[in-house]
Amino acid sequence: MKRSLSICAMLAGMLLQLPAGAESTRDATILHYQESEQGIAPYPVRILVTRAFLRLDDGADGGNFLLVDRDAGVLHNVNHQSRNILTIADSEVTEVEGSPQIEVRVRKDADAPPIGGESVSRVDVIADGELCMTAHVVPTLLPDVTAALRQYQQILAARQFRDLDLTPEAMRGPCFYANYVQGATRYLDEGLPVQWSHEGGRAQVLVNYRAGPGSSGRPVHPARGLPARGAGSSGDL
């Protein structure tokens, strides 16, 4: 228990470098997303990115959070209520028997308004001919944030890959591999996501962001007005 508390204290120190007040966040790029899932009311997701760390939370400074140590390549999942910290390390994700053929199709989306003065691309992730994910991305916007998000998704995919035997075979369809394992980072190869949706109904949209020092873009950019299209909806593949 004492060791767990000491680690919590260490991570709290990292936490104070990111979200506690305007002075301590001035070096971070902060993005506010809204996420939704079937049967669950939409909820906020805040992402703070510095050179050393990426933090995800619900916008509350003292709440639970995920922290990626970018140099160490590890993810810490911190739960204050249970005083528990789960640490997940990165590792290689390879093809396995049953892995689908994953294809990524990218095109400019003329219907989407510019974000940060940049045009938006539509990315479709397809596995064995099935549309699994649609994302709208901005190729040149906040590339360091995109790199941090890609590292975060890679760590999650590595954990999912290591736990494949724990996932019921019935759940391991083509889109499972495309969205959570081998194809989990593919859409981030194309740019910063301002909106994405999975075939299962999970979706996320960027509400606004504030670029930190050295990042491109103005202080705040709302990202509303994107077309409400996603995986499984109408639209040419």
PDB file of C-alpha atoms in Angstrom:
ATOM      1  CA  MET A   1       0.000   0.000   0.000  1.00  0.00           C
ATOM      2  CA  LYS A   2       2.835   2.433   0.900  1.00  0.00           C
ATOM      3  CA  ARG A   3       4.479   1.751  -2.478  1.00  0.00           C
ATOM      4  CA  SER A   4       1.184   2.402  -4.271  1.00  0.00           C
ATOM      5  CA  LEU A   5       0.768   5.691  -2.433  1.00  0.00           C
ATOM      6  CA  SER A   6       4.328   6.759  -3.234  1.00  0.00           C
ATOM      7  CA  ILE A   7       3.773   6.057  -6.934  1.00  0.00           C
ATOM      8  CA  CYS A   8       0.512   8.024  -6.745  1.00  0.00           C
ATOM      9  CA  ALA A   9       2.461  10.904  -5.258  1.00  0.00           C
ATOM     10  CA  MET A  10       5.041  10.707  -8.052  1.00  0.00           C
ATOM     11  CA  LEU A  11       2.362  10.723 -10.732  1.00  0.00           C
ATOM     12  CA  ALA A  12       0.572  13.530  -8.926  1.00  0.00           C
ATOM     13  CA  GLY A  13       3.750  15.530  -9.420  1.00  0.00           C
ATOM     14  CA  MET A  14       3.531  14.830 -13.144  1.00  0.00           C
ATOM     15  CA  LEU A  15      -0.145  15.728 -12.969  1.00  0.00           C
ATOM     16  CA  LEU A  16       0.643  19.128 -11.496  1.00  0.00           C
ATOM     17  CA  GLN A  17       2.873  19.845 -14.480  1.00  0.00           C
ATOM     18  CA  LEU A  18      -0.091  19.448 -16.819  1.00  0.00           C
ATOM     19  CA  PRO A  19      -3.592  20.411 -15.699  1.00  0.00           C
ATOM     20  CA  ALA A  20      -3.391  22.327 -12.406  1.00  0.00           C
ATOM     21  CA  GLY A  21      -4.077  25.957 -13.262  1.00  0.00           C
ATOM     22  CA  ALA A  22      -3.215  28.260 -16.129  1.00  0.00           C
ATOM     23  CA  GLU A  23       0.451  28.753 -15.150  1.00  0.00           C
ATOM     24  CA  SER A  24       1.219  25.039 -15.166  1.00  0.00           C
ATOM     25  CA  THR A  25      -0.577  24.350 -18.440  1.00  0.00           C
ATOM     26  CA  ARG A  26       0.920  27.163 -20.469  1.00  0.00           C
ATOM     27  CA  ASP A  27       3.399  24.790 -22.113  1.00  0.00           C
ATOM     28  CA  ALA A  28       0.771  22.150 -22.922  1.00  0.00           C
ATOM     29  CA  THR A  29      -1.439  21.854 -25.963  1.00  0.00           C
ATOM     30  CA  ILE A  30      -4.960  21.177 -24.689  1.00  0.00           C
ATOM     31  CA  LEU A  31      -7.709  19.545 -26.731  1.00  0.00           C
ATOM     32  CA  HIS A  32     -11.323  19.075 -25.691  1.00  0.00           C
ATOM     33  CA  TYR A  33     -13.265  16.255 -27.340  1.00  0.00           C
ATOM     34  CA  GLN A  34     -16.792  14.956 -26.799  1.00  0.00           C
ATOM     35  CA  GLU A  35     -17.124  11.183 -26.873  1.00  0.00           C
ATOM     36  CA  SER A  36     -20.267   9.095 -27.173  1.00  0.00           C
ATOM     37  CA  GLU A  37     -21.192   5.415 -27.071  1.00  0.00           C
ATOM     38  CA  GLN A  38     -24.433   3.583 -27.657  1.00  0.00           C
ATOM     39  CA  GLY A  39     -26.657   3.789 -24.576  1.00  0.00           C
ATOM     40  CA  ILE A  40     -24.380   6.281 -22.791  1.00  0.00           C
ATOM     41  CA  ALA A  41     -24.781  10.060 -22.615  1.00  0.00           C
ATOM     42  CA  PRO A  42     -21.968  11.994 -24.343  1.00  0.00           C
ATOM     43  CA  TYR A  43     -19.064  12.794 -22.024  1.00  0.00           C
ATOM     44  CA  PRO A  44     -16.037  15.110 -22.209  1.00  0.00           C
ATOM     45  CA  VAL A  45     -12.490  13.970 -22.916  1.00  0.00           C
ATOM     46  CA  ARG A  46      -9.627  16.360 -22.272  1.00  0.00           C
ATOM     47  CA  ILE A  47      -6.175  15.703 -23.726  1.00  0.00           C
ATOM     48  CA  LEU A  48      -3.062  17.576 -22.613  1.00  0.00           C
ATOM     49  CA  VAL A  49       0.191  17.115 -24.495  1.00  0.00           C
ATOM     50  CA  THR A  50       3.716  18.266 -23.689  1.00  0.00           C
ATOM     51  CA  ARG A  51       7.023  17.061 -25.039  1.00  0.00           C
ATOM     52  CA  ALA A  52       7.299  14.510 -22.220  1.00  0.00           C
ATOM     53  CA  PHE A  53       3.731  13.474 -21.428  1.00  0.00           C
ATOM     54  CA  LEU A  54       0.223  12.949 -22.749  1.00  0.00           C
ATOM     55  CA  ARG A  55      -2.655  13.016 -20.270  1.00  0.00           C
ATOM     56  CA  LEU A  56      -6.302  12.038 -20.866  1.00  0.00           C
ATOM     57  CA  ASP A  57      -9.066  12.809 -18.386  1.00  0.00           C
ATOM     58  CA  ASP A  58     -12.647  14.082 -18.115  1.00  0.00           C
ATOM     59  CA  GLY A  59     -11.605  17.683 -17.525  1.00  0.00           C
ATOM     60  CA  ALA A  60     -11.389  17.475 -13.720  1.00  0.00           C
ATOM     61  CA  ASP A  61      -7.874  18.176 -12.429  1.00  0.00           C
ATOM     62  CA  GLY A  62      -8.288  15.904  -9.403  1.00  0.00           C
ATOM     63  CA  GLY A  63     -10.057  13.036 -11.132  1.00  0.00           C
ATOM     64  CA  ASN A  64      -8.846   9.749 -12.575  1.00  0.00           C
ATOM     65  CA  PHE A  65      -6.546  10.010 -15.558  1.00  0.00           C
ATOM     66  CA  LEU A  66      -4.357   8.221 -18.090  1.00  0.00           C
ATOM     67  CA  LEU A  67      -0.772   9.390 -18.397  1.00  0.00           C
ATOM     68  CA  VAL A  68       1.611   8.405 -21.174  1.00  0.00           C
ATOM     69  CA  ASP A  69       5.292   8.828 -20.404  1.00  0.00           C
ATOM     70  CA  ARG A  70       6.395   9.484 -23.954  1.00  0.00           C
ATOM     71  CA  ASP A  71      10.109   8.887 -23.371  1.00  0.00           C
ATOM     72  CA  ALA A  72       9.601   5.640 -21.429  1.00  0.00           C
ATOM     73  CA  GLY A  73       6.857   4.350 -23.738  1.00  0.00           C
ATOM     74  CA  VAL A  74       4.505   3.404 -20.899  1.00  0.00           C
ATOM     75  CA  LEU A  75       0.917   4.245 -19.988  1.00  0.00           C
ATOM     76  CA  HIS A  76      -0.190   4.769 -16.374  1.00  0.00           C
ATOM     77  CA  ASN A  77      -3.900   4.368 -15.590  1.00  0.00           C
ATOM     78  CA  VAL A  78      -4.462   6.181 -12.279  1.00  0.00           C
ATOM     79  CA  ASN A  79      -7.612   5.590 -10.211  1.00  0.00           C
ATOM     80  CA  HIS A  80      -7.770   7.777  -7.110  1.00  0.00           C
ATOM     81  CA  GLN A  81     -10.804   6.053  -5.578  1.00  0.00           C
ATOM     82  CA  SER A  82      -9.169   2.627  -5.455  1.00  0.00           C
ATOM     83  CA  ARG A  83      -5.657   4.067  -5.042  1.00  0.00           C
ATOM     84  CA  ASN A  84      -4.678   1.827  -7.888  1.00  0.00           C
ATOM     85  CA  ILE A  85      -2.235   2.381 -10.750  1.00  0.00           C
ATOM     86  CA  LEU A  86      -2.117   0.111 -13.777  1.00  0.00           C
ATOM     87  CA  THR A  87       1.041   0.480 -15.862  1.00  0.00           C
ATOM     88  CA  ILE A  88       1.025  -0.753 -19.458  1.00  0.00           C
ATOM     89  CA  ALA A  89       4.184  -1.028 -21.537  1.00  0.00           C
ATOM     90  CA  ASP A  90       4.462  -0.838 -25.299  1.00  0.00           C
ATOM     91  CA  SER A  91       5.385  -3.918 -27.331  1.00  0.00           C
ATOM     92  CA  GLU A  92       5.260  -5.217 -30.882  1.00  0.00           C
ATOM     93  CA  VAL A  93       1.958  -5.995 -32.584  1.00  0.00           C
ATOM     94  CA  THR A  94       2.207  -8.599 -35.338  1.00  0.00           C
ATOM     95  CA  GLU A  95      -0.118 -10.464 -37.640  1.00  0.00           C
ATOM     96  CA  VAL A  96      -1.764 -13.602 -36.242  1.00  0.00           C
ATOM     97  CA  GLU A  97      -3.969 -16.300 -37.645  1.00  0.00           C
ATOM     98  CA  GLY A  98      -7.338 -14.742 -38.370  1.00  0.00           C
ATOM     99  CA  SER A  99      -6.007 -11.210 -38.844  1.00  0.00           C
ATOM    100  CA  PRO A 100      -7.957  -9.486 -41.632  1.00  0.00           C
ATOM    101  CA  GLN A 101      -6.646  -7.608 -44.618  1.00  0.00           C
ATOM    102  CA  ILE A 102      -6.786  -3.968 -43.552  1.00  0.00           C
ATOM    103  CA  GLU A 103      -7.110  -1.214 -46.121  1.00  0.00           C
ATOM    104  CA  VAL A 104      -7.038   2.548 -45.563  1.00  0.00           C
ATOM    105  CA  ARG A 105      -8.681   4.890 -48.041  1.00  0.00           C
ATOM    106  CA  VAL A 106      -8.059   8.635 -47.835  1.00  0.00           C
ATOM    107  CA  ARG A 107      -9.680  11.478 -49.712  1.00  0.00           C
ATOM    108  CA  LYS A 108     -10.227  15.200 -49.247  1.00  0.00           C
ATOM    109  CA  ASP A 109     -13.619  15.959 -47.728  1.00  0.00           C
ATOM    110  CA  ALA A 110     -15.014  18.945 -49.595  1.00  0.00           C
ATOM    111  CA  ASP A 111     -18.034  19.104 -47.261  1.00  0.00           C
ATOM    112  CA  ALA A 112     -15.972  19.625 -44.112  1.00  0.00           C
ATOM    113  CA  PRO A 113     -15.048  23.165 -43.055  1.00  0.00           C
ATOM    114  CA  PRO A 114     -11.339  24.007 -42.648  1.00  0.00           C
ATOM    115  CA  ILE A 115      -9.875  23.461 -39.175  1.00  0.00           C
ATOM    116  CA  GLY A 116      -7.105  25.828 -38.124  1.00  0.00           C
ATOM    117  CA  GLY A 117      -7.065  27.090 -41.712  1.00  0.00           C
ATOM    118  CA  GLU A 118      -6.265  23.584 -42.997  1.00  0.00           C
ATOM    119  CA  SER A 119      -8.384  21.276 -45.137  1.00  0.00           C
ATOM    120  CA  VAL A 120      -9.887  18.076 -43.743  1.00  0.00           C
ATOM    121  CA  SER A 121      -9.428  14.573 -45.116  1.00  0.00           C
ATOM    122  CA  ARG A 122     -11.746  11.607 -44.680  1.00  0.00           C
ATOM    123  CA  VAL A 123     -10.104   8.321 -43.716  1.00  0.00           C
ATOM    124  CA  ASP A 124     -11.948   5.001 -44.033  1.00  0.00           C
ATOM    125  CA  VAL A 125     -10.442   1.942 -42.338  1.00  0.00           C
ATOM    126  CA  ILE A 126     -11.709  -1.242 -43.978  1.00  0.00           C
ATOM    127  CA  ALA A 127     -11.110  -4.831 -42.887  1.00  0.00           C
ATOM    128  CA  ASP A 128     -11.919  -7.714 -45.230  1.00  0.00           C
ATOM    129  CA  GLY A 129     -14.230  -5.389 -47.154  1.00  0.00           C
ATOM    130  CA  GLU A 130     -16.100  -4.160 -44.052  1.00  0.00           C
ATOM    131  CA  LEU A 131     -16.072  -0.459 -43.127  1.00  0.00           C
ATOM    132  CA  CYS A 132     -14.857  -0.401 -39.520  1.00  0.00           C
ATOM    133  CA  MET A 133     -13.973   3.219 -38.852  1.00  0.00           C
ATOM    134  CA  THR A 134     -14.326   6.610 -40.442  1.00  0.00           C
ATOM    135  CA  ALA A 135     -12.192   9.528 -39.279  1.00  0.00           C
ATOM    136  CA  HIS A 136     -11.896  13.130 -40.350  1.00  0.00           C
ATOM    137  CA  VAL A 137      -8.324  14.308 -39.916  1.00  0.00           C
ATOM    138  CA  VAL A 138      -6.214  17.396 -40.581  1.00  0.00           C
ATOM    139  CA  PRO A 139      -2.874  16.205 -42.004  1.00  0.00           C
ATOM    140  CA  THR A 140      -0.687  19.140 -40.931  1.00  0.00           C
ATOM    141  CA  LEU A 141      -2.373  20.286 -37.706  1.00  0.00           C
ATOM    142  CA  LEU A 142      -0.436  19.819 -34.426  1.00  0.00           C
ATOM    143  CA  PRO A 143       1.822  16.991 -35.621  1.00  0.00           C
ATOM    144  CA  ASP A 144       3.367  16.467 -32.168  1.00  0.00           C
ATOM    145  CA  VAL A 145      -0.093  15.867 -30.696  1.00  0.00           C
ATOM    146  CA  THR A 146      -0.809  13.365 -33.454  1.00  0.00           C
ATOM    147  CA  ALA A 147       2.460  11.572 -32.674  1.00  0.00           C
ATOM    148  CA  ALA A 148       1.552  11.421 -28.967  1.00  0.00           C
ATOM    149  CA  LEU A 149      -1.920  10.077 -29.736  1.00  0.00           C
ATOM    150  CA  ARG A 150      -0.412   7.476 -32.030  1.00  0.00           C
ATOM    151  CA  GLN A 151       1.920   6.319 -29.252  1.00  0.00           C
ATOM    152  CA  TYR A 152      -1.036   6.109 -26.847  1.00  0.00           C
ATOM    153  CA  GLN A 153      -3.076   4.024 -29.279  1.00  0.00           C
ATOM    154  CA  GLN A 154      -0.050   1.804 -30.016  1.00  0.00           C
ATOM    155  CA  ILE A 155       0.338   1.016 -26.299  1.00  0.00           C
ATOM    156  CA  LEU A 156      -3.348   0.127 -26.023  1.00  0.00           C
ATOM    157  CA  ALA A 157      -3.107  -2.046 -29.147  1.00  0.00           C
ATOM    158  CA  ALA A 158      -0.056  -3.821 -27.736  1.00  0.00           C
ATOM    159  CA  ARG A 159      -1.946  -4.626 -24.536  1.00  0.00           C
ATOM    160  CA  GLN A 160      -4.925  -5.857 -26.541  1.00  0.00           C
ATOM    161  CA  PHE A 161      -2.601  -8.004 -28.652  1.00  0.00           C
ATOM    162  CA  ARG A 162      -0.990  -9.562 -25.587  1.00  0.00           C
ATOM    163  CA  ASP A 163      -4.464 -10.324 -24.193  1.00  0.00           C
ATOM    164  CA  LEU A 164      -5.904 -11.831 -27.378  1.00  0.00           C
ATOM    165  CA  ASP A 165      -6.422 -15.194 -25.717  1.00  0.00           C
ATOM    166  CA  LEU A 166      -8.581 -13.477 -23.080  1.00  0.00           C
ATOM    167  CA  THR A 167     -10.882 -11.997 -25.732  1.00  0.00           C
ATOM    168  CA  PRO A 168     -13.793 -14.281 -26.687  1.00  0.00           C
ATOM    169  CA  GLU A 169     -13.346 -15.604 -30.214  1.00  0.00           C
ATOM    170  CA  ALA A 170     -16.838 -14.400 -31.118  1.00  0.00           C
ATOM    171  CA  MET A 171     -15.706 -10.815 -30.510  1.00  0.00           C
ATOM    172  CA  ARG A 172     -12.583 -11.097 -32.657  1.00  0.00           C
ATOM    173  CA  GLY A 173     -14.106 -10.109 -35.970  1.00  0.00           C
ATOM    174  CA  PRO A 174     -12.360  -8.103 -38.714  1.00  0.00           C
ATOM    175  CA  CYS A 175     -13.281  -4.757 -37.161  1.00  0.00           C
ATOM    176  CA  PHE A 176     -11.953  -5.805 -33.766  1.00  0.00           C
ATOM    177  CA  TYR A 177      -8.506  -6.222 -35.291  1.00  0.00           C
ATOM    178  CA  ALA A 178      -8.869  -3.053 -37.392  1.00  0.00           C
ATOM    179  CA  ASN A 179     -10.024  -0.796 -34.553  1.00  0.00           C
ATOM    180  CA  TYR A 180      -8.157  -2.183 -31.570  1.00  0.00           C
ATOM    181  CA  VAL A 181      -5.157  -4.264 -32.666  1.00  0.00           C
ATOM    182  CA  GLN A 182      -3.286  -4.249 -36.000  1.00  0.00           C
ATOM    183  CA  GLY A 183      -5.149  -1.268 -37.458  1.00  0.00           C
ATOM    184  CA  ALA A 184      -5.577   0.805 -34.292  1.00  0.00           C
ATOM    185  CA  THR A 185      -3.122   3.522 -35.306  1.00  0.00           C
ATOM    186  CA  ARG A 186      -3.679   3.572 -39.067  1.00  0.00           C
ATOM    187  CA  TYR A 187      -5.961   6.632 -39.127  1.00  0.00           C
ATOM    188  CA  LEU A 188      -3.395   8.599 -37.099  1.00  0.00           C
ATOM    189  CA  ASP A 189      -0.873   8.082 -39.893  1.00  0.00           C
ATOM    190  CA  GLU A 190      -3.003  10.547 -41.867  1.00  0.00           C
ATOM    191  CA  GLY A 191      -3.241  13.440 -39.386  1.00  0.00           C
ATOM    192  CA  LEU A 192      -4.880  14.811 -36.258  1.00  0.00           C
ATOM    193  CA  PRO A 193      -8.416  13.435 -35.784  1.00  0.00           C
ATOM    194  CA  VAL A 194     -11.142  16.048 -35.443  1.00  0.00           C
ATOM    195  CA  GLN A 195     -13.891  13.444 -35.631  1.00  0.00           C
ATOM    196  CA  TRP A 196     -14.061   9.651 -35.759  1.00  0.00           C
ATOM    197  CA  SER A 197     -16.635   6.893 -35.384  1.00  0.00           C
ATOM    198  CA  HIS A 198     -16.418   3.106 -35.044  1.00  0.00           C
ATOM    199  CA  GLU A 199     -18.833   0.620 -36.559  1.00  0.00           C
ATOM    200  CA  GLY A 200     -20.005  -0.266 -33.028  1.00  0.00           C
ATOM    201  CA  GLY A 201     -21.358   3.218 -32.413  1.00  0.00           C
ATOM    202  CA  ARG A 202     -18.491   4.781 -30.462  1.00  0.00           C
ATOM    203  CA  ALA A 203     -17.614   8.264 -31.707  1.00  0.00           C
ATOM    204  CA  GLN A 204     -15.557  11.308 -30.800  1.00  0.00           C
ATOM    205  CA  VAL A 205     -15.546  14.912 -32.051  1.00  0.00           C
ATOM    206  CA  LEU A 206     -13.128  17.755 -31.337  1.00  0.00           C
ATOM    207  CA  VAL A 207     -14.870  20.693 -29.642  1.00  0.00           C
ATOM    208  CA  ASN A 208     -11.921  23.097 -29.317  1.00  0.00           C
ATOM    209  CA  TYR A 209      -8.209  23.242 -28.676  1.00  0.00           C
ATOM    210  CA  ARG A 210      -5.515  25.588 -27.444  1.00  0.00           C
ATOM    211  CA  ALA A 211      -2.104  25.211 -29.011  1.00  0.00           C
ATOM    212  CA  GLY A 212       0.888  25.450 -26.687  1.00  0.00           C
ATOM    213  CA  PRO A 213       4.051  27.450 -27.428  1.00  0.00           C
ATOM    214  CA  GLY A 214       5.806  26.227 -30.535  1.00  0.00           C
ATOM    215  CA  SER A 215       2.659  24.582 -31.908  1.00  0.00           C
ATOM    216  CA  SER A 216       0.972  25.741 -35.077  1.00  0.00           C
ATOM    217  CA  GLY A 217      -2.474  27.301 -34.926  1.00  0.00           C
ATOM    218  CA  ARG A 218      -4.275  30.080 -33.091  1.00  0.00           C
ATOM    219  CA  PRO A 219      -5.083  29.826 -29.360  1.00  0.00           C
ATOM    220  CA  VAL A 220      -8.580  28.348 -29.762  1.00  0.00           C
ATOM    221  CA  HIS A 221     -10.279  26.686 -32.745  1.00  0.00           C
ATOM    222  CA  PRO A 222     -13.803  25.280 -32.465  1.00  0.00           C
ATOM    223  CA  ALA A 223     -14.208  22.209 -34.654  1.00  0.00           C
ATOM    224  CA  ARG A 224     -17.950  22.004 -35.003  1.00  0.00           C
ATOM    225  CA  GLY A 225     -19.826  21.713 -38.271  1.00  0.00           C
ATOM    226  CA  LEU A 226     -18.228  18.532 -39.589  1.00  0.00           C
ATOM    227  CA  PRO A 227     -20.549  16.257 -41.547  1.00  0.00           C
ATOM    228  CA  ALA A 228     -22.334  13.744 -39.333  1.00  0.00           C
ATOM    229  CA  ARG A 229     -21.138  10.692 -41.190  1.00  0.00           C
ATOM    230  CA  GLY A 230     -19.433   7.668 -39.799  1.00  0.00           C
ATOM    231  CA  ALA A 231     -18.715   4.028 -40.207  1.00  0.00           C
ATOM    232  CA  GLY A 232     -21.764   2.163 -41.354  1.00  0.00           C
ATOM    233  CA  SER A 233     -23.509   5.278 -42.693  1.00  0.00           C
ATOM    234  CA  SER A 234     -24.028   6.382 -46.254  1.00  0.00           C
ATOM    235  CA  GLY A 235     -21.129   7.522 -48.332  1.00  0.00           C
ATOM    236  CA  ASP A 236     -19.005   6.139 -51.099  1.00  0.00           C
ATOM    237  CA  LEU A 237     -16.167   3.797 -50.228  1.00  0.00           C
TER     238      LEU A 237
END
